[in-house]
Amino acid sequence: MTATRSSDILRQVAVLSATTFMIIAAMVGTGLLGGTPVQELQGGALDADASFLAPARQAFSIWTAIYAGLIAYAVWQALPGQRDSERQRSLGWWIAATEVLNGLWLLAAQFTTLPMTVVVIAALAAVLGLTFRRIVRRPGRGVVSAILVDGVTGLHLGWVTLATVANVAAWLTQTAPDDWAAFASVVGVVVLAVVAVVGIAIGWQGRGRVAPAAALAWGLAWLAVGRLAGEPADTAIGVAAIVVAVVIAAAALVRRTARASA
């Protein structure tokens, strides 16, 4: 802990403001305030059955945990004891940026175009990746910090990583020629192989933190459900999603075990 600066209070207020913006944007973007529900936006392009790489609708319940965690973080970081924390100085503005981009994606989906949602979610994924790297480089102390900083940001990163893939797939499905559907299985499996590489890298660079892997595995499991038990059906993609989920989870656990025994 060091002496409190005026910028510390500004940071705490900024995080609270970003969280408030995110909540309001979520209420607008999901149709709770009278707008169109997400699954009906962009001509239904963002629904669970709109592309071969979209998880089943149940997967999106993870947002409840992410939003609850971000709200809890905003309250916790605003406490006097966190005001002059060097870790909060390093991370607070970055986490606030992820919340703003989170809210902007929902507004983009509600009021702009499908390509714009791809731009926003790609920016969100990039900022989350940078934020997570800073978290790993500046470890915290205590269970609360581990849950509200490492855990929540990890869940956010893992889910948005897969959501970015689904968002791009939705865009391509709407714009690509119809005959591209013949290559959906091959392309889908290749993309999931790339997701496996990214997930393993996140787990390794994250020193075995389980939250990103858990979020990715969650989304991949529901993607498998969507392809094996829903529409559009595709056995190859469904099986590949299960394999990738297991590989990512196992890689994170191996890294965590190796770190603990080092």
Short mmCIF file of C-alpha atoms in Angstrom, two decimals, residues 3 21 60 80 106 111 113 124 133 135 157 179 200 234:
data_model
loop_
_atom_site.label_atom_id
_atom_site.label_comp_id
_atom_site.label_asym_id
_atom_site.label_seq_id
_atom_site.Cartn_x
_atom_site.Cartn_y
_atom_site.Cartn_z
CA ALA A 3 -0.22 7.02 -0.20
CA PHE A 21 -22.96 1.74 -18.08
CA PHE A 60 -25.33 -17.82 -22.32
CA PRO A 80 -11.20 2.45 1.15
CA LEU A 106 -24.85 -5.10 -26.88
CA PHE A 111 -28.57 -0.48 -33.11
CA THR A 113 -24.66 -3.76 -38.06
CA LEU A 124 -13.19 -6.67 -26.18
CA ARG A 133 -1.79 -10.74 -18.80
CA ILE A 135 -3.30 -9.94 -13.73
CA LEU A 157 -11.88 -13.79 -21.23
CA ASP A 179 -22.44 -23.24 -51.37
CA ILE A 200 -3.99 -23.99 -24.19
CA ASP A 234 -23.08 -31.47 -37.45
#
